[in-house]
């Protein structure tokens, strides 16, 4: 279903909710709240988008590669972590769609398989980032945050059956061992008959190779719940469950931009796609494609509207440049007849992260220092490899941003081990992450 059908998505979701929860029934059957309708519509932005690879080298988390020329529905699964970019959080959906159209983009030239656990393509989602995107989180929550006795504002549904399911509910599959993964799915539609009995439940999730949408009868939904100790949860208070992790104060996720149908440049695309930030010092690769065979004469690169460079062209080809000055850039092709192609938009930004020289005390109280150019630092994300629950986004206050530092709270981290510290910066075109690791010691 094309992105231009978002309005119909929302209309359908709203209609489904009010059919599913008619007035006058018990509390569990009342009409869904606005956030539940938004969650279902947001989920479908990523699950229903259609795209077609233009090369046969895009890695597939299920194995092998996505098939060139075949249309896929839903964004790809890939646990990109700090190396790649999560669709919806780090990059906009339109940036992914632009990268798909460039046979020399990172989607086809980069492969995270074997390098990053549970990863494949350079852009992707995982179950928890997909559901967090739907629930309007500022950054992704790990799937274990949906489970029991971890977060406020979320309760186990009783009874555990289709008859109690609501739009926006999540299905949590617990981890088999402390180090193994867990899984989360979302209920995006519930259909009832004229007697108020559930007839079917639609469940959506991110799993290899792309997002999956499954409409189950009530009986099949109950059978689904009965496998692998699955648990159906209801978020009673979205603000309490998210805490400070809210999308609203941030530039991303940008649901309005993700809902719009992008016009993809047919003359020129960047290796990261289009509408995208680059870390200063990293090369920008311009693929002049001239797909409509209109002829090309010059590649013009501008920063803040002023010409930085004009590159003569004698036909399609790849051109690489590295920019030492941060700022907002455009790249545009002058055709043989003097007309201009559409412009690609990109930004060059810088992030700086400084940690203690050798190690950090487990008890906390140590300083993280940071800086940025042409972007806003929004959060420091902590990931303790020794503690599967220790994923902590710390959203920065205006005072911390002004000081360029924060103190790690006492008692936040529970186990010694190797701690990943990610600095997350935000620009209107997307986010960048800078990671450094440090040993945590008692």
C-alpha positions as CSV (number, residue, x, y, z in Angstrom):
1,X,0.0,0.0,0.0
2,X,1.6,3.3,-1.0
3,X,2.4,6.0,1.6
4,X,0.0,8.3,-0.1
5,X,-2.8,6.1,1.4
6,X,-1.9,7.2,4.9
7,X,-5.3,8.9,5.3
8,X,-7.1,5.8,4.4
9,X,-4.8,3.9,6.9
10,X,-6.0,6.2,9.7
11,X,-9.6,6.1,8.6
12,X,-9.5,2.3,8.5
13,X,-7.7,2.1,11.8
14,X,-10.2,4.4,13.5
15,X,-13.1,2.6,12.0
16,X,-11.7,-0.7,13.1
17,X,-11.2,0.6,16.6
18,X,-14.8,1.8,17.0
19,X,-16.2,-1.4,15.5
20,X,-13.9,-3.3,17.8
21,X,-14.9,-1.3,20.9
22,X,-18.5,-0.3,20.7
23,X,-19.9,2.1,23.4
24,X,-21.8,0.7,26.3
25,X,-19.6,-2.4,26.8
26,X,-17.3,-3.1,29.8
27,X,-14.2,-0.9,30.3
28,X,-11.9,-3.2,28.4
29,X,-14.2,-2.8,25.3
30,X,-14.5,1.0,25.2
31,X,-13.3,2.9,22.1
32,X,-9.6,3.0,21.7
33,X,-7.8,6.2,22.8
34,X,-6.2,8.6,20.3
35,X,-2.7,7.2,21.1
36,X,-3.8,3.7,20.3
37,X,-5.1,4.8,16.9
38,X,-1.9,6.8,16.2
39,X,0.2,3.8,17.2
40,X,-1.6,1.5,14.7
41,X,-1.3,4.2,12.0
42,X,2.4,4.8,12.7
43,X,3.1,1.0,12.7
44,X,1.5,0.8,9.2
45,X,3.7,3.6,7.8
46,X,6.6,1.1,8.1
47,X,4.8,-2.1,7.6
48,X,2.9,-1.2,4.4
49,X,5.5,0.7,2.4
50,X,6.5,-0.9,-0.9
51,X,10.0,-0.8,-2.4
52,X,11.9,-2.6,-5.0
53,X,15.7,-3.3,-5.0
54,X,17.6,-2.0,-8.0
55,X,20.6,-4.3,-7.3
56,X,21.0,-7.8,-6.1
57,X,23.6,-7.0,-3.3
58,X,21.3,-5.8,-0.5
59,X,21.8,-8.3,2.4
60,X,18.8,-10.0,3.8
61,X,18.8,-10.9,7.6
62,X,17.0,-14.1,6.7
63,X,20.0,-15.1,4.6
64,X,21.3,-14.2,1.2
65,X,20.2,-11.0,-0.5
66,X,17.0,-9.2,-1.4
67,X,16.0,-10.0,-5.0
68,X,16.6,-7.3,-7.6
69,X,13.4,-6.2,-9.3
70,X,11.1,-7.8,-6.8
71,X,8.6,-5.7,-4.9
72,X,8.7,-6.0,-1.1
73,X,6.3,-4.7,1.5
74,X,7.5,-3.4,4.8
75,X,10.9,-2.1,5.8
76,X,13.8,-4.6,6.2
77,X,14.9,-6.2,9.4
78,X,18.4,-5.3,10.6
79,X,19.7,-4.6,14.1
80,X,21.9,-1.8,12.8
81,X,22.8,-0.5,16.3
82,X,25.5,2.1,16.3
83,X,27.0,1.1,13.0
84,X,24.0,1.6,10.7
85,X,20.8,3.5,11.1
86,X,17.3,2.6,12.4
87,X,14.6,3.6,9.9
88,X,12.3,6.1,11.6
89,X,14.7,7.1,14.3
90,X,18.1,7.7,12.7
91,X,16.8,8.2,9.1
92,X,13.5,9.1,7.6
93,X,11.5,6.7,5.6
94,X,12.1,8.8,2.5
95,X,15.8,8.5,3.0
96,X,15.6,4.7,2.9
97,X,13.4,4.9,-0.2
98,X,15.9,7.1,-1.9
99,X,18.8,4.8,-1.0
100,X,16.8,1.9,-2.4
101,X,16.8,3.6,-5.8
102,X,20.6,4.1,-5.9
103,X,22.4,0.9,-7.0
104,X,25.6,2.4,-5.4
105,X,24.0,3.3,-2.0
106,X,25.1,1.8,1.3
107,X,22.1,-0.6,1.1
108,X,24.0,-2.4,-1.7
109,X,27.6,-1.7,-0.9
110,X,27.6,-2.2,2.9
111,X,26.9,-5.6,4.6
112,X,26.7,-5.8,8.4
113,X,26.1,-9.6,8.4
114,X,28.7,-11.2,10.7
115,X,30.0,-7.8,11.8
116,X,27.0,-6.7,14.0
117,X,24.9,-9.2,15.9
118,X,21.5,-9.7,14.3
119,X,22.2,-7.3,11.5
120,X,22.3,-7.3,7.7
121,X,21.4,-4.2,5.8
122,X,22.8,-0.8,6.7
123,X,19.3,0.6,7.2
124,X,16.6,-1.4,9.0
125,X,14.4,-2.0,12.1
126,X,14.1,-4.7,14.7
127,X,11.0,-5.7,16.6
128,X,11.5,-3.3,19.5
129,X,12.5,-0.3,17.4
130,X,9.5,-0.9,15.1
131,X,7.1,-1.0,18.1
132,X,8.8,2.0,19.8
133,X,8.4,4.0,16.6
134,X,4.7,3.2,16.6
135,X,4.3,4.2,20.2
136,X,6.0,7.6,19.6
137,X,9.2,7.0,21.6
138,X,12.1,9.4,21.2
139,X,14.5,6.5,20.8
140,X,13.9,2.8,20.6
141,X,13.1,0.8,23.6
142,X,14.5,-2.8,23.9
143,X,11.9,-5.5,23.9
144,X,12.4,-6.4,27.5
145,X,11.0,-3.0,28.5
146,X,7.6,-4.4,27.4
147,X,7.8,-7.4,29.7
148,X,6.6,-7.8,33.3
149,X,7.9,-6.0,36.3
150,X,10.2,-3.6,34.3
151,X,8.1,-0.5,33.5
152,X,5.2,1.4,34.9
153,X,2.0,2.0,32.9
154,X,1.8,-1.5,31.4
155,X,-0.2,-4.5,32.7
156,X,-0.8,-8.1,31.8
157,X,-4.1,-8.5,30.0
158,X,-6.7,-10.7,31.7
159,X,-7.9,-13.0,30.3
160,X,-5.1,-13.8,27.9
161,X,-7.3,-14.2,24.9
162,X,-8.5,-12.4,21.7
163,X,-11.7,-11.3,23.5
164,X,-9.6,-9.0,25.7
165,X,-7.2,-7.7,23.0
166,X,-7.2,-4.0,22.2
167,X,-5.5,-1.9,19.5
168,X,-2.1,-0.8,20.8
169,X,-1.6,-3.9,22.9
170,X,1.8,-5.6,22.7
171,X,2.6,-9.3,22.7
172,X,5.9,-10.1,24.5
173,X,7.8,-13.3,24.0
174,X,10.3,-13.6,26.9
175,X,13.9,-14.6,26.4
176,X,14.7,-18.2,26.9
177,X,18.0,-17.4,28.7
178,X,19.5,-14.3,30.2
179,X,21.6,-13.6,27.1
180,X,19.1,-14.7,24.4
181,X,16.7,-12.3,22.7
182,X,13.1,-11.5,23.3
183,X,10.4,-10.4,20.9
184,X,7.6,-7.9,20.8
185,X,4.6,-7.6,18.4
186,X,1.8,-5.1,18.2
187,X,-2.0,-5.4,17.9
188,X,-3.1,-2.9,15.2
189,X,-6.7,-3.9,14.6
190,X,-9.4,-5.9,16.4
191,X,-12.7,-6.8,14.6
192,X,-15.9,-7.8,16.4
193,X,-19.2,-9.1,15.3
194,X,-22.6,-7.6,16.0
195,X,-22.7,-9.4,19.4
196,X,-19.4,-7.8,20.5
197,X,-17.3,-11.0,20.1
198,X,-13.9,-10.7,18.6
199,X,-13.7,-12.4,15.3
200,X,-10.1,-11.5,14.3
201,X,-7.0,-9.7,15.5
202,X,-4.4,-8.1,13.3
203,X,-0.8,-8.3,14.6
204,X,2.2,-6.5,13.1
205,X,5.9,-7.0,13.9
206,X,9.4,-6.5,12.6
207,X,11.1,-9.8,11.8
208,X,13.3,-11.1,9.1
209,X,13.2,-10.4,6.2
210,X,10.7,-7.4,6.5
211,X,7.9,-6.4,8.7
212,X,5.1,-8.9,8.9
213,X,1.3,-8.4,9.1
214,X,-0.9,-11.3,10.2
215,X,-4.7,-11.3,10.5
216,X,-5.7,-14.1,12.8
217,X,-9.1,-15.5,13.7
218,X,-9.8,-15.4,17.4
219,X,-9.0,-19.0,17.8
220,X,-5.7,-18.7,15.9
221,X,-4.8,-15.6,17.9
222,X,-5.3,-17.6,21.1
223,X,-3.2,-20.4,19.8
224,X,-0.5,-17.8,18.9
225,X,-0.5,-16.5,22.5
226,X,-0.1,-20.1,23.8
227,X,3.2,-20.6,22.0
228,X,6.6,-19.8,23.6
229,X,5.1,-18.4,26.8
230,X,3.8,-15.3,25.0
231,X,2.1,-12.6,27.1
232,X,-0.4,-10.0,26.0
233,X,0.1,-6.6,27.6
234,X,-1.9,-3.4,27.7
235,X,-0.4,0.0,28.1
236,X,-2.6,1.8,30.6
237,X,-0.6,5.0,30.7
238,X,1.5,5.7,27.7
239,X,3.3,8.7,29.4
240,X,4.2,6.6,32.4
241,X,5.5,3.8,30.3
242,X,7.6,6.1,28.1
243,X,8.8,8.3,30.9
244,X,11.1,10.9,29.3
245,X,11.4,8.9,26.1
246,X,8.9,10.9,24.1
247,X,9.1,11.8,20.4
248,X,7.1,15.0,20.7
249,X,9.9,17.3,21.9
250,X,12.3,16.0,19.2
251,X,12.6,16.3,15.4
252,X,12.5,12.5,14.9
253,X,10.6,10.3,14.5
254,X,8.8,12.6,12.0
255,X,5.6,10.9,11.2
256,X,4.3,13.6,8.9
257,X,7.4,13.4,6.7
258,X,7.3,9.6,6.8
259,X,3.6,9.7,5.7
260,X,4.3,11.9,2.7
261,X,5.1,10.3,-0.7
262,X,8.6,11.4,-1.5
263,X,9.7,12.4,-5.0
264,X,13.0,10.4,-5.6
265,X,15.7,12.2,-7.6
266,X,16.2,10.3,-10.9
267,X,19.3,12.2,-11.9
268,X,21.4,12.1,-8.8
269,X,21.5,10.3,-5.5
270,X,23.9,10.1,-2.6
271,X,25.4,6.9,-1.1
272,X,23.3,7.4,2.0
273,X,20.2,8.3,-0.1
274,X,18.8,11.8,0.1
275,X,17.7,14.2,2.9
276,X,20.5,12.8,5.2
277,X,23.3,14.0,7.6
278,X,26.9,12.9,7.2
279,X,29.5,12.9,9.9
280,X,32.3,15.4,9.1
281,X,35.3,13.6,7.7
282,X,33.2,10.8,6.1
283,X,33.1,10.9,2.3
284,X,30.0,11.8,0.4
285,X,29.5,9.8,-2.8
286,X,27.4,11.4,-5.5
287,X,26.0,8.9,-8.1
288,X,25.1,10.8,-11.2
289,X,22.6,8.4,-12.8
290,X,20.8,10.4,-15.5
291,X,18.1,7.7,-15.5
292,X,15.9,9.7,-18.0
293,X,18.9,10.1,-20.4
294,X,18.5,13.9,-20.6
295,X,22.3,14.5,-20.6
296,X,24.4,15.9,-17.8
297,X,27.0,18.8,-17.9
298,X,27.9,19.9,-14.4
299,X,27.4,18.7,-10.8
300,X,27.0,21.8,-8.6
301,X,27.5,21.5,-4.8
302,X,26.3,24.4,-2.6
303,X,26.5,25.1,1.1
304,X,23.8,27.4,2.5
305,X,23.1,28.5,-1.0
306,X,26.6,29.4,-2.0
307,X,28.5,27.4,-4.6
308,X,31.2,25.2,-3.1
309,X,32.3,23.3,-6.2
310,X,31.3,22.8,-9.8
311,X,32.3,19.4,-11.2
312,X,32.3,18.9,-15.0
313,X,30.5,15.8,-16.1
314,X,30.9,13.8,-19.3
315,X,28.2,11.3,-18.4
316,X,26.8,9.3,-15.5
317,X,29.3,8.2,-12.9
318,X,30.4,8.3,-9.2
319,X,32.0,11.3,-7.7
320,X,33.3,11.4,-4.1
321,X,34.0,14.4,-1.9
322,X,34.9,15.0,1.8
323,X,33.8,18.2,3.4
324,X,35.7,19.9,6.2
325,X,33.1,22.5,6.9
326,X,29.9,21.7,8.7
327,X,26.7,23.0,7.2
328,X,23.6,22.3,5.1
329,X,24.4,21.3,1.5
330,X,22.7,20.7,-1.7
331,X,23.9,18.9,-4.8
332,X,22.3,19.5,-8.2
333,X,23.0,18.5,-11.8
334,X,23.0,21.0,-14.7
335,X,21.8,19.1,-17.8
336,X,23.1,19.5,-21.3
337,X,20.3,21.9,-22.2
338,X,21.0,24.0,-19.2
339,X,18.0,22.8,-17.1
340,X,18.5,21.8,-13.5
341,X,17.7,18.5,-11.9
342,X,16.1,18.3,-8.5
343,X,18.5,18.9,-5.7
344,X,19.7,16.3,-3.2
345,X,19.8,17.7,0.4
346,X,22.4,16.7,2.9
347,X,24.1,18.1,6.0
348,X,27.7,17.8,7.2
349,X,27.7,17.6,11.0
350,X,30.2,16.8,13.8
351,X,29.9,15.0,17.1
352,X,32.5,14.9,19.9
353,X,32.4,12.5,22.8
354,X,34.9,12.4,25.7
355,X,34.9,9.8,28.5
356,X,37.3,9.1,31.5
357,X,40.7,8.1,30.3
358,X,40.9,4.5,31.4
359,X,37.7,3.2,33.2
360,X,34.5,4.4,34.9
361,X,33.2,3.5,38.3
362,X,30.1,1.3,38.4
363,X,28.7,3.4,41.2
364,X,28.3,6.4,38.8
365,X,29.2,10.0,39.4
366,X,31.6,10.2,36.5
367,X,31.4,12.8,33.7
368,X,30.6,12.4,30.0
369,X,31.6,15.4,27.9
370,X,30.3,16.1,24.5
371,X,30.0,18.7,21.7
372,X,28.4,19.0,18.3
373,X,28.4,21.2,15.3
374,X,25.4,21.7,13.0
375,X,23.2,19.4,15.1
376,X,21.7,19.3,18.5
377,X,22.9,16.6,21.0
378,X,19.7,15.1,22.4
379,X,20.8,12.0,24.4
380,X,23.5,9.9,25.8
381,X,22.6,6.2,25.4
382,X,24.3,3.6,27.7
383,X,24.5,-0.1,26.8
384,X,26.1,-2.5,29.3
385,X,27.1,-5.7,27.5
386,X,27.1,-7.5,30.9
387,X,23.5,-6.6,31.7
388,X,20.7,-7.3,29.2
389,X,18.4,-4.9,30.9
390,X,21.0,-2.1,31.0
391,X,20.0,0.1,28.0
392,X,19.5,3.6,29.3
393,X,18.7,6.6,27.2
394,X,19.5,9.8,29.1
395,X,17.8,12.8,27.5
396,X,19.8,15.9,28.0
397,X,18.4,19.0,29.8
398,X,19.0,22.5,28.4
399,X,21.5,23.0,31.2
400,X,23.5,19.9,30.3
401,X,23.5,20.9,26.7
402,X,24.9,24.3,27.6
403,X,27.5,22.8,29.9
404,X,28.4,20.2,27.3
405,X,28.5,17.5,29.9
406,X,26.5,15.3,32.2
407,X,27.2,13.2,35.3
408,X,26.2,9.6,35.1
409,X,23.6,9.1,37.9
410,X,24.5,6.9,40.9
411,X,22.9,3.5,41.0
412,X,21.9,3.5,37.3
413,X,24.3,0.8,36.3
414,X,24.2,-2.5,38.1
415,X,27.0,-4.8,36.8
416,X,30.7,-4.4,35.9
417,X,31.6,-5.0,32.3
418,X,32.1,-3.2,29.0
419,X,29.9,-0.1,28.6
420,X,29.0,1.3,25.3
421,X,28.4,5.1,25.4
422,X,26.5,6.5,22.4
423,X,26.2,10.2,21.8
424,X,23.0,10.9,19.7
425,X,22.8,14.1,17.7
426,X,19.8,15.4,15.8
427,X,19.5,17.5,12.6
428,X,16.3,18.2,10.7
429,X,17.4,15.7,8.1
430,X,18.2,12.8,10.6
431,X,20.4,11.7,13.4
432,X,24.0,10.6,13.9
433,X,25.5,8.4,16.6
434,X,29.0,8.4,17.9
435,X,30.0,5.4,20.1
436,X,32.9,4.9,22.5
437,X,33.4,2.0,24.9
438,X,34.7,2.0,28.4
439,X,35.3,-0.6,31.1
440,X,32.9,-0.4,34.2
441,X,34.7,-1.3,37.4
442,X,33.6,-1.6,41.0
